[in-house]
Amino acid sequence: MEEIEQIRKGITALMENFWIQKKNNPDEYMLIKRHKRVIKNYFSDYFGYQLFTGIDLFKVEKVPYQAEVWMGIQDFKEPIDYSIFVAILAYLEDKAKDDLFLISTMADYVKNFFRNELEVKWEIHSHRLSFYRAMKYAQSMDLIESLEGEIERYKTDKEEEILYRPTLISKYYMRLFSKPIQEFQSNADILTDRWRYPSQELEGKDHLQSLNRRLFFSPVVYKDELTDREKKYLNQQTRMVEDIPKYTNFELEIYRNELLLISTEKNVTGQQHPGLKTISDVVLQFSALVKRKIKELSDEEFPDAEFVVGRRRFDQWFEELKEKFGHGWSKEFREAYPDDIANKVLRYLEDWKFTFNDVQSHSVVLYPPVVRIGGDFPREYKFERCFIDRMNELNTFSNWDFNLPIPIFEEIVNEFNNASNQTALRLKTALDVVEKYVLRKDEQFLELDKEKIEGA
């Protein structure tokens, strides 16, 4: 592996993980240690971040330019989860490695930690669940080690005891501030601490750092979000565009009104669009539908800036989407009402900053990235559905014996190819696609399985 590839791998590991521990990621740890100076300088120069070294771990405090709605600990459901987790960190702060403790001891500490600021009652089921989530997360982050007992049992049995041991890395979890957190006056103060003053004008390298903090921690950056100086810097700095793929697995794509980082690697650990979940397939199919609808309504492939559609029309599009594609979705989406699917997709698109749900005007603002990538079912799947539909039509209008003449099958294949904008399907491939519905075949007929056809 070349040196620059090793450096890129080390940077990627630090970007995609909260921290890199020697015991859990020995290869990445040793790689970062080997190229520590270069990697440290990269984060300092390009982001204004610091590379911290702990007990057999490396950590980069990845502070975004601004807070986004999707940020936070994904396992946490309620604000109180965070409060309880802070209390857990406070308990662990002064503990030595041999200071074993029971979960009941931790529960008592957390309950008394807040005094009059927050009333925690373990008799309240939601509070108990919050404590469970916080402890489970602490264990998953290796802040504590379970020696006896199981956290899943504790979730349903309050009498369950668990014996824990601190791992001593909890002190590296919290971000290092320049002063007590209660002295900060605003969120902006917190975000810019140890980087620059919120009111301070950006100068020189600050523009590069602010742009990178935006790009790497936001799905898309719209140019109207940038300051005039950031726009000017972006237009003048071709090196910034070149350095991104040099040190990371991303390339910067610049459009008229937006900037996006596109992954050049398939197997990355961060969230990607499109992803592997069914909702990504639904979103891709919706994107293709939106592109067609926008062209019908405005004669444009997609708008330069944005396109506003009424919420009622937006929801109606999902009725059409489900009718066309629903048969290929997972059970969750097949059985869901179009309105529910619309709400799920809208939340997904908002998290990716592809849309904005304007509740006051009962409309949805669609931004260009929403139609940047569209999707459809594979050609073979579409032919299978076409074939099933034709067979059911034949059964509806004539009481036939499910023996299909080969010339009729060839005609169905030709009709499908003529109506499709994809590569033509060969007859042999078409026969392979429908083979699971065929009981017997010869040169003249396909004997079809009636039950499979009707149940498909």
Short mmCIF file of C-alpha atoms in Angstrom, two decimals:
data_model
loop_
_atom_site.label_atom_id
_atom_site.label_comp_id
_atom_site.label_asym_id
_atom_site.label_seq_id
_atom_site.Cartn_x
_atom_site.Cartn_y
_atom_site.Cartn_z
CA MET A 1 0.00 0.00 0.00
CA GLU A 2 1.44 3.37 -1.02
CA GLU A 3 2.02 5.99 1.64
CA ILE A 4 -0.76 8.31 0.40
CA GLU A 5 -3.20 5.36 0.46
CA GLN A 6 -2.23 4.60 4.06
CA ILE A 7 -2.75 8.25 5.00
CA ARG A 8 -6.13 8.28 3.24
CA LYS A 9 -7.15 5.12 5.08
CA GLY A 10 -6.14 6.63 8.42
CA ILE A 11 -8.04 9.86 7.73
CA THR A 12 -11.11 7.89 6.62
CA ALA A 13 -11.03 5.74 9.77
CA LEU A 14 -10.94 8.84 11.99
CA MET A 15 -13.71 10.54 10.00
CA GLU A 16 -16.06 7.56 10.02
CA ASN A 17 -15.55 6.48 13.63
CA PHE A 18 -15.97 8.28 16.93
CA TRP A 19 -12.48 7.13 17.84
CA ILE A 20 -9.98 4.42 16.90
CA GLN A 21 -9.00 2.04 19.70
CA LYS A 22 -5.96 -0.18 19.47
CA LYS A 23 -7.76 -3.23 20.83
CA ASN A 24 -10.73 -2.95 18.45
CA ASN A 25 -9.00 -1.57 15.33
CA PRO A 26 -5.33 -2.54 15.64
CA ASP A 27 -4.50 -2.11 11.93
CA GLU A 28 -6.04 1.36 11.68
CA TYR A 29 -4.51 2.36 15.01
CA MET A 30 -0.99 1.41 13.94
CA LEU A 31 -1.49 3.06 10.55
CA ILE A 32 -2.54 6.35 12.21
CA LYS A 33 0.35 6.10 14.66
CA ARG A 34 2.77 5.57 11.77
CA HIS A 35 1.50 8.66 9.89
CA LYS A 36 0.42 10.68 12.91
CA ARG A 37 2.23 13.90 11.94
CA VAL A 38 0.77 14.07 8.41
CA ILE A 39 -2.74 13.13 9.56
CA LYS A 40 -2.61 15.60 12.45
CA ASN A 41 -1.55 18.39 10.07
CA TYR A 42 -4.29 17.46 7.59
CA PHE A 43 -7.08 17.83 10.15
CA SER A 44 -5.53 21.00 11.57
CA ASP A 45 -5.01 22.69 8.18
CA TYR A 46 -8.17 21.57 6.37
CA PHE A 47 -10.71 21.59 9.23
CA GLY A 48 -9.21 23.36 12.22
CA TYR A 49 -9.58 20.07 14.15
CA GLN A 50 -7.23 18.54 16.69
CA LEU A 51 -6.04 14.94 16.74
CA PHE A 52 -6.09 13.69 20.34
CA THR A 53 -4.11 10.75 21.66
CA GLY A 54 -5.47 8.81 24.62
CA ILE A 55 -4.74 5.45 26.22
CA ASP A 56 -4.27 3.32 23.11
CA LEU A 57 -6.70 5.43 21.10
CA PHE A 58 -6.86 8.29 18.62
CA LYS A 59 -9.75 10.71 18.32
CA VAL A 60 -10.60 13.72 16.16
CA GLU A 61 -13.26 16.04 17.56
CA LYS A 62 -15.38 16.46 14.44
CA VAL A 63 -17.31 19.66 15.13
CA PRO A 64 -19.66 20.60 12.26
CA TYR A 65 -20.10 24.11 10.90
CA GLN A 66 -23.68 24.09 12.16
CA ALA A 67 -26.00 21.66 13.89
CA GLU A 68 -28.27 19.59 11.62
CA VAL A 69 -31.58 17.93 12.52
CA TRP A 70 -30.22 14.43 11.83
CA MET A 71 -27.24 14.80 14.16
CA GLY A 72 -27.05 13.22 17.59
CA ILE A 73 -26.76 9.74 19.05
CA GLN A 74 -28.96 7.55 16.87
CA ASP A 75 -29.79 5.14 19.72
CA PHE A 76 -31.27 7.93 21.84
CA LYS A 77 -34.98 8.71 21.53
CA GLU A 78 -35.65 11.48 24.06
CA PRO A 79 -33.75 14.55 25.37
CA ILE A 80 -33.59 12.96 28.82
CA ASP A 81 -31.44 10.16 27.32
CA TYR A 82 -28.66 12.71 26.83
CA SER A 83 -29.06 14.11 30.34
CA ILE A 84 -28.79 10.66 31.88
CA PHE A 85 -25.76 9.86 29.73
CA VAL A 86 -24.00 13.01 30.98
CA ALA A 87 -24.65 11.85 34.55
CA ILE A 88 -23.12 8.47 33.68
CA LEU A 89 -20.01 10.21 32.34
CA ALA A 90 -19.79 12.26 35.53
CA TYR A 91 -19.94 9.08 37.63
CA LEU A 92 -17.15 7.47 35.59
CA GLU A 93 -14.90 10.51 35.62
CA ASP A 94 -13.02 9.72 38.83
CA LYS A 95 -13.23 5.95 38.68
CA ALA A 96 -10.14 3.73 38.51
CA LYS A 97 -10.08 0.55 36.44
CA ASP A 98 -10.60 -1.67 39.48
CA ASP A 99 -13.55 0.38 40.81
CA LEU A 100 -16.26 -2.17 40.03
CA PHE A 101 -19.86 -1.03 40.43
CA LEU A 102 -23.40 -2.34 40.14
CA ILE A 103 -26.02 -0.91 37.83
CA SER A 104 -28.20 -0.18 40.87
CA THR A 105 -25.40 2.03 42.24
CA MET A 106 -25.26 3.91 38.95
CA ALA A 107 -29.06 4.27 38.94
CA ASP A 108 -28.99 5.84 42.42
CA TYR A 109 -26.21 8.22 41.37
CA VAL A 110 -28.08 9.33 38.23
CA LYS A 111 -31.31 9.87 40.17
CA ASN A 112 -29.57 12.20 42.64
CA PHE A 113 -27.28 13.86 40.10
CA PHE A 114 -29.74 16.49 38.86
CA ARG A 115 -31.11 17.61 42.22
CA ASN A 116 -33.89 20.11 41.43
CA GLU A 117 -32.98 20.63 37.75
CA LEU A 118 -34.48 17.38 36.48
CA GLU A 119 -36.67 14.95 38.39
CA VAL A 120 -35.83 11.37 37.50
CA LYS A 121 -38.15 8.62 38.70
CA TRP A 122 -37.40 5.00 37.91
CA GLU A 123 -41.05 4.17 38.55
CA ILE A 124 -41.78 6.00 35.28
CA HIS A 125 -41.31 3.53 32.45
CA SER A 126 -39.99 6.12 29.97
CA HIS A 127 -37.29 7.23 32.45
CA ARG A 128 -36.23 3.64 32.96
CA LEU A 129 -36.01 3.13 29.19
CA SER A 130 -33.87 6.26 28.89
CA PHE A 131 -31.48 4.91 31.53
CA TYR A 132 -31.37 1.57 29.72
CA ARG A 133 -30.55 3.26 26.39
CA ALA A 134 -27.84 5.42 27.97
CA MET A 135 -26.18 2.46 29.72
CA LYS A 136 -26.40 0.30 26.60
CA TYR A 137 -24.80 3.06 24.55
CA ALA A 138 -22.03 3.53 27.15
CA GLN A 139 -21.30 -0.18 26.92
CA SER A 140 -21.34 -0.16 23.09
CA MET A 141 -18.81 2.70 23.13
CA ASP A 142 -16.58 0.66 25.44
CA LEU A 143 -16.86 3.19 28.27
CA ILE A 144 -17.88 0.37 30.60
CA GLU A 145 -17.43 -3.40 30.50
CA SER A 146 -20.09 -5.82 31.71
CA LEU A 147 -18.64 -8.57 33.91
CA GLU A 148 -21.85 -10.21 35.05
CA GLY A 149 -25.49 -9.73 34.06
CA GLU A 150 -27.18 -8.52 30.87
CA ILE A 151 -28.51 -5.07 30.02
CA GLU A 152 -31.37 -6.56 27.95
CA ARG A 153 -32.71 -8.36 31.02
CA TYR A 154 -32.48 -5.15 33.03
CA LYS A 155 -34.74 -3.50 30.46
CA THR A 156 -37.67 -5.67 31.55
CA ASP A 157 -36.59 -6.69 35.06
CA LYS A 158 -35.72 -3.89 37.47
CA GLU A 159 -34.33 -6.45 39.93
CA GLU A 160 -31.63 -7.56 37.46
CA GLU A 161 -28.16 -6.62 38.68
CA ILE A 162 -25.20 -6.04 36.40
CA LEU A 163 -21.60 -5.80 37.52
CA TYR A 164 -19.55 -3.29 35.53
CA ARG A 165 -15.95 -2.24 35.27
CA PRO A 166 -14.90 1.20 33.93
CA THR A 167 -12.48 1.15 30.98
CA LEU A 168 -10.87 4.54 31.69
CA ILE A 169 -11.56 5.92 28.21
CA SER A 170 -14.73 7.75 29.27
CA LYS A 171 -12.60 10.82 30.10
CA TYR A 172 -11.81 11.12 26.38
CA TYR A 173 -15.46 11.00 25.32
CA MET A 174 -16.51 14.59 25.99
CA ARG A 175 -15.27 17.35 23.75
CA LEU A 176 -12.48 19.44 25.24
CA PHE A 177 -13.68 23.03 25.77
CA SER A 178 -11.63 26.12 26.50
CA LYS A 179 -13.86 27.03 29.46
CA PRO A 180 -16.75 25.63 31.55
CA ILE A 181 -19.71 24.91 29.27
CA GLN A 182 -22.10 27.02 31.37
CA GLU A 183 -20.10 30.11 30.41
CA PHE A 184 -21.01 29.82 26.72
CA GLN A 185 -23.66 32.27 25.59
CA SER A 186 -24.97 30.51 22.46
CA ASN A 187 -24.76 27.41 20.27
CA ALA A 188 -22.47 29.35 17.93
CA ASP A 189 -20.03 29.87 20.81
CA ILE A 190 -19.93 26.11 21.41
CA LEU A 191 -19.47 25.23 17.73
CA THR A 192 -16.61 27.68 17.21
CA ASP A 193 -14.83 27.15 20.53
CA ARG A 194 -11.10 26.47 20.12
CA TRP A 195 -11.43 27.41 16.43
CA ARG A 196 -12.39 31.08 16.20
CA TYR A 197 -14.70 33.69 17.76
CA PRO A 198 -18.26 33.65 16.30
CA SER A 199 -18.05 37.36 15.36
CA GLN A 200 -14.55 37.03 13.92
CA GLU A 201 -14.18 37.53 10.16
CA LEU A 202 -12.87 34.48 8.34
CA GLU A 203 -9.39 34.92 6.95
CA GLY A 204 -7.16 32.81 4.70
CA LYS A 205 -7.22 29.19 5.83
CA ASP A 206 -10.42 29.80 7.82
CA HIS A 207 -12.42 29.77 4.56
CA LEU A 208 -11.06 26.35 3.64
CA GLN A 209 -11.84 25.03 7.12
CA SER A 210 -15.38 26.43 7.18
CA LEU A 211 -16.15 25.00 3.72
CA ASN A 212 -14.83 21.58 4.70
CA ARG A 213 -16.82 21.64 7.95
CA ARG A 214 -19.91 22.30 5.86
CA LEU A 215 -19.19 19.78 3.09
CA PHE A 216 -18.15 16.79 5.18
CA PHE A 217 -20.96 17.10 7.73
CA SER A 218 -23.92 18.01 5.56
CA PRO A 219 -25.52 15.91 2.80
CA VAL A 220 -25.52 18.90 0.47
CA VAL A 221 -24.37 22.52 0.73
CA TYR A 222 -26.40 25.11 -1.15
CA LYS A 223 -24.53 28.14 -2.38
CA ASP A 224 -27.01 30.53 -0.78
CA GLU A 225 -25.83 29.11 2.58
CA LEU A 226 -22.30 30.36 1.93
CA THR A 227 -20.99 33.79 2.79
CA ASP A 228 -19.81 36.02 -0.06
CA ARG A 229 -16.20 35.44 1.01
CA GLU A 230 -16.68 31.68 1.05
CA LYS A 231 -18.13 31.81 -2.47
CA LYS A 232 -15.20 33.90 -3.65
CA TYR A 233 -12.72 31.53 -2.02
CA LEU A 234 -14.44 28.52 -3.61
CA ASN A 235 -14.26 30.07 -7.08
CA GLN A 236 -10.56 30.80 -6.71
CA GLN A 237 -9.36 27.58 -5.07
CA THR A 238 -9.09 24.73 -7.57
CA ARG A 239 -6.64 23.01 -5.20
CA MET A 240 -9.43 22.43 -2.68
CA VAL A 241 -11.34 20.39 -5.27
CA GLU A 242 -8.19 18.40 -6.12
CA ASP A 243 -7.19 17.72 -2.50
CA ILE A 244 -10.51 16.16 -1.46
CA PRO A 245 -10.03 12.90 -3.48
CA LYS A 246 -6.33 12.94 -2.63
CA TYR A 247 -6.92 12.55 1.11
CA THR A 248 -10.45 11.06 1.26
CA ASN A 249 -12.73 8.65 -0.60
CA PHE A 250 -14.86 11.51 -1.92
CA GLU A 251 -15.00 13.79 -4.91
CA LEU A 252 -16.51 17.27 -4.86
CA GLU A 253 -19.21 17.91 -7.45
CA ILE A 254 -20.13 21.55 -7.98
CA TYR A 255 -23.40 22.45 -9.66
CA ARG A 256 -25.02 25.77 -10.33
CA ASN A 257 -26.58 26.05 -6.89
CA GLU A 258 -25.23 23.21 -4.77
CA LEU A 259 -22.11 21.33 -3.73
CA LEU A 260 -22.08 17.61 -2.97
CA LEU A 261 -19.47 15.09 -1.87
CA ILE A 262 -19.79 11.89 -3.91
CA SER A 263 -18.32 8.67 -2.53
CA THR A 264 -15.80 6.93 -4.78
CA GLU A 265 -15.93 3.78 -2.64
CA LYS A 266 -18.84 1.34 -2.31
CA ASN A 267 -18.02 -0.02 1.13
CA VAL A 268 -18.02 2.98 3.44
CA THR A 269 -19.37 2.87 6.98
CA GLY A 270 -21.16 6.21 6.96
CA GLN A 271 -24.69 6.77 5.73
CA GLN A 272 -25.08 6.98 1.97
CA HIS A 273 -27.81 7.86 -0.48
CA PRO A 274 -28.96 5.62 -1.97
CA GLY A 275 -28.57 3.05 0.77
CA LEU A 276 -29.52 -0.60 1.16
CA LYS A 277 -32.88 -0.17 2.91
CA THR A 278 -36.19 -0.37 1.05
CA ILE A 279 -36.91 3.30 1.67
CA SER A 280 -33.92 4.15 -0.54
CA ASP A 281 -35.51 2.19 -3.39
CA VAL A 282 -38.79 4.02 -2.84
CA VAL A 283 -36.99 7.37 -2.81
CA LEU A 284 -35.15 6.56 -6.06
CA GLN A 285 -38.40 5.59 -7.76
CA PHE A 286 -40.05 8.72 -6.38
CA SER A 287 -37.15 10.82 -7.71
CA ALA A 288 -37.70 9.44 -11.22
CA LEU A 289 -41.42 10.19 -10.93
CA VAL A 290 -40.75 13.74 -9.67
CA LYS A 291 -38.43 14.41 -12.59
CA ARG A 292 -41.17 13.39 -15.01
CA LYS A 293 -43.83 15.39 -13.16
CA ILE A 294 -41.70 18.54 -13.09
CA LYS A 295 -41.14 18.25 -16.83
CA GLU A 296 -44.89 17.89 -17.37
CA LEU A 297 -45.65 20.92 -15.20
CA SER A 298 -42.81 23.26 -16.22
CA ASP A 299 -41.09 21.83 -19.34
CA GLU A 300 -37.85 21.55 -17.30
CA GLU A 301 -35.79 18.45 -16.53
CA PHE A 302 -35.35 19.89 -13.04
CA PRO A 303 -35.33 23.46 -11.74
CA ASP A 304 -32.14 25.48 -11.31
CA ALA A 305 -32.96 26.40 -7.73
CA GLU A 306 -36.17 24.85 -6.41
CA PHE A 307 -39.64 23.68 -7.34
CA VAL A 308 -42.63 24.16 -5.05
CA VAL A 309 -45.49 21.68 -5.07
CA GLY A 310 -48.62 21.68 -2.92
CA ARG A 311 -48.68 19.09 -0.16
CA ARG A 312 -51.88 17.56 -1.50
CA ARG A 313 -50.35 17.03 -4.94
CA PHE A 314 -47.16 15.70 -3.30
CA ASP A 315 -49.18 13.07 -1.41
CA GLN A 316 -51.15 12.16 -4.55
CA TRP A 317 -47.90 11.35 -6.34
CA PHE A 318 -47.40 8.51 -3.84
CA GLU A 319 -50.71 6.95 -4.83
CA GLU A 320 -49.38 6.76 -8.38
CA LEU A 321 -45.98 5.58 -7.15
CA LYS A 322 -47.44 2.74 -5.10
CA GLU A 323 -49.69 1.62 -7.94
CA LYS A 324 -46.70 1.43 -10.30
CA PHE A 325 -43.98 0.07 -7.99
CA GLY A 326 -45.66 -1.15 -4.80
CA HIS A 327 -45.69 -4.82 -5.80
CA GLY A 328 -41.88 -4.85 -5.57
CA TRP A 329 -41.57 -3.17 -2.17
CA SER A 330 -41.03 -4.79 1.21
CA LYS A 331 -44.07 -5.80 3.25
CA GLU A 332 -43.79 -2.65 5.40
CA PHE A 333 -44.26 -0.38 2.39
CA ARG A 334 -46.60 -2.66 0.41
CA GLU A 335 -49.11 -2.61 3.26
CA ALA A 336 -48.68 1.07 4.17
CA TYR A 337 -51.12 3.77 3.05
CA PRO A 338 -49.77 6.21 0.43
CA ASP A 339 -50.01 9.08 2.94
CA ASP A 340 -47.82 7.18 5.42
CA ILE A 341 -45.28 6.41 2.70
CA ALA A 342 -45.29 10.09 1.72
CA ASN A 343 -44.52 11.11 5.32
CA LYS A 344 -41.65 8.61 5.62
CA VAL A 345 -40.11 9.63 2.31
CA LEU A 346 -40.50 13.32 3.15
CA ARG A 347 -38.65 12.85 6.46
CA TYR A 348 -35.91 10.97 4.61
CA LEU A 349 -35.58 13.71 1.99
CA GLU A 350 -35.57 16.43 4.65
CA ASP A 351 -32.77 14.65 6.53
CA TRP A 352 -30.76 14.70 3.30
CA LYS A 353 -31.66 18.37 2.68
CA PHE A 354 -33.30 17.47 -0.63
CA THR A 355 -36.66 18.98 0.35
CA PHE A 356 -38.24 21.39 2.79
CA ASN A 357 -41.69 20.78 4.24
CA ASP A 358 -43.29 24.22 4.47
CA VAL A 359 -46.04 23.52 6.99
CA GLN A 360 -47.39 27.09 6.98
CA SER A 361 -48.06 27.18 3.24
CA HIS A 362 -48.97 23.47 3.02
CA SER A 363 -46.35 22.93 0.35
CA VAL A 364 -43.12 21.02 -0.24
CA VAL A 365 -40.03 22.71 -1.66
CA LEU A 366 -38.06 20.34 -3.90
CA TYR A 367 -34.38 21.08 -4.49
CA PRO A 368 -32.37 19.84 -7.51
CA PRO A 369 -30.64 16.93 -5.69
CA VAL A 370 -34.01 15.24 -5.21
CA VAL A 371 -33.97 14.31 -8.91
CA ARG A 372 -30.22 13.93 -9.31
CA ILE A 373 -30.47 10.13 -8.95
CA GLY A 374 -33.57 8.24 -10.06
CA GLY A 375 -34.32 4.55 -10.00
CA ASP A 376 -36.41 1.80 -11.50
CA PHE A 377 -36.79 -1.94 -11.08
CA PRO A 378 -34.38 -4.19 -13.01
CA ARG A 379 -35.44 -5.04 -16.56
CA GLU A 380 -35.96 -8.73 -15.71
CA TYR A 381 -38.23 -7.92 -12.75
CA LYS A 382 -40.30 -5.54 -14.88
CA PHE A 383 -40.74 -8.24 -17.54
CA GLU A 384 -41.80 -10.75 -14.89
CA ARG A 385 -44.53 -8.36 -13.71
CA CYS A 386 -45.56 -7.66 -17.30
CA PHE A 387 -45.81 -11.40 -17.98
CA ILE A 388 -47.87 -12.05 -14.83
CA ASP A 389 -50.25 -9.19 -15.69
CA ARG A 390 -50.75 -10.52 -19.23
CA MET A 391 -51.43 -14.04 -17.99
CA ASN A 392 -53.97 -12.76 -15.48
CA GLU A 393 -55.62 -10.69 -18.22
CA LEU A 394 -55.92 -13.79 -20.40
CA ASN A 395 -57.45 -15.68 -17.48
CA THR A 396 -59.93 -12.86 -16.87
CA PHE A 397 -61.24 -12.63 -20.43
CA SER A 398 -61.05 -16.31 -21.39
CA ASN A 399 -61.20 -19.49 -19.39
CA TRP A 400 -57.96 -20.89 -20.78
CA ASP A 401 -55.91 -23.93 -19.74
CA PHE A 402 -52.65 -22.06 -18.95
CA ASN A 403 -50.89 -23.57 -21.98
CA LEU A 404 -49.20 -20.60 -23.64
CA PRO A 405 -48.12 -20.94 -27.29
CA ILE A 406 -44.48 -19.98 -27.85
CA PRO A 407 -45.40 -17.47 -30.62
CA ILE A 408 -47.68 -15.64 -28.15
CA PHE A 409 -44.85 -15.59 -25.60
CA GLU A 410 -42.51 -14.15 -28.24
CA GLU A 411 -45.13 -11.49 -28.99
CA ILE A 412 -45.28 -10.53 -25.29
CA VAL A 413 -41.48 -10.20 -25.20
CA ASN A 414 -41.47 -8.01 -28.33
CA GLU A 415 -44.23 -5.77 -26.94
CA PHE A 416 -42.28 -5.37 -23.70
CA ASN A 417 -39.08 -4.47 -25.56
CA ASN A 418 -40.88 -1.94 -27.76
CA ALA A 419 -42.41 -0.23 -24.72
CA SER A 420 -39.19 -0.26 -22.69
CA ASN A 421 -36.37 2.28 -22.87
CA GLN A 422 -33.91 -0.32 -21.54
CA THR A 423 -31.75 -2.81 -23.45
CA ALA A 424 -33.91 -5.32 -25.32
CA LEU A 425 -34.62 -8.57 -23.49
CA ARG A 426 -33.59 -11.70 -25.43
CA LEU A 427 -36.04 -14.55 -25.76
CA LYS A 428 -33.79 -16.98 -23.85
CA THR A 429 -33.41 -14.47 -20.98
CA ALA A 430 -37.18 -13.95 -20.93
CA LEU A 431 -37.71 -17.72 -20.69
CA ASP A 432 -35.23 -17.87 -17.79
CA VAL A 433 -37.13 -15.08 -16.00
CA VAL A 434 -40.49 -16.93 -16.12
CA GLU A 435 -39.03 -20.41 -15.61
CA LYS A 436 -40.35 -20.62 -12.02
CA TYR A 437 -43.92 -20.37 -13.40
CA VAL A 438 -43.39 -23.11 -16.04
CA LEU A 439 -44.31 -26.73 -15.33
CA ARG A 440 -43.26 -28.05 -18.75
CA LYS A 441 -42.14 -26.59 -22.05
CA ASP A 442 -41.53 -27.77 -25.59
CA GLU A 443 -41.03 -26.11 -28.95
CA GLN A 444 -44.71 -25.18 -29.20
CA PHE A 445 -46.10 -24.50 -25.71
CA LEU A 446 -45.32 -23.37 -22.18
CA GLU A 447 -47.43 -25.23 -19.61
CA LEU A 448 -47.81 -22.73 -16.76
CA ASP A 449 -48.44 -23.25 -13.04
CA LYS A 450 -51.85 -21.67 -12.52
CA GLU A 451 -51.51 -21.34 -8.73
CA LYS A 452 -48.14 -19.59 -8.95
CA ILE A 453 -49.40 -17.21 -11.64
CA GLU A 454 -52.48 -16.24 -9.64
CA GLY A 455 -50.50 -15.94 -6.39
CA ALA A 456 -47.72 -13.78 -7.79
#
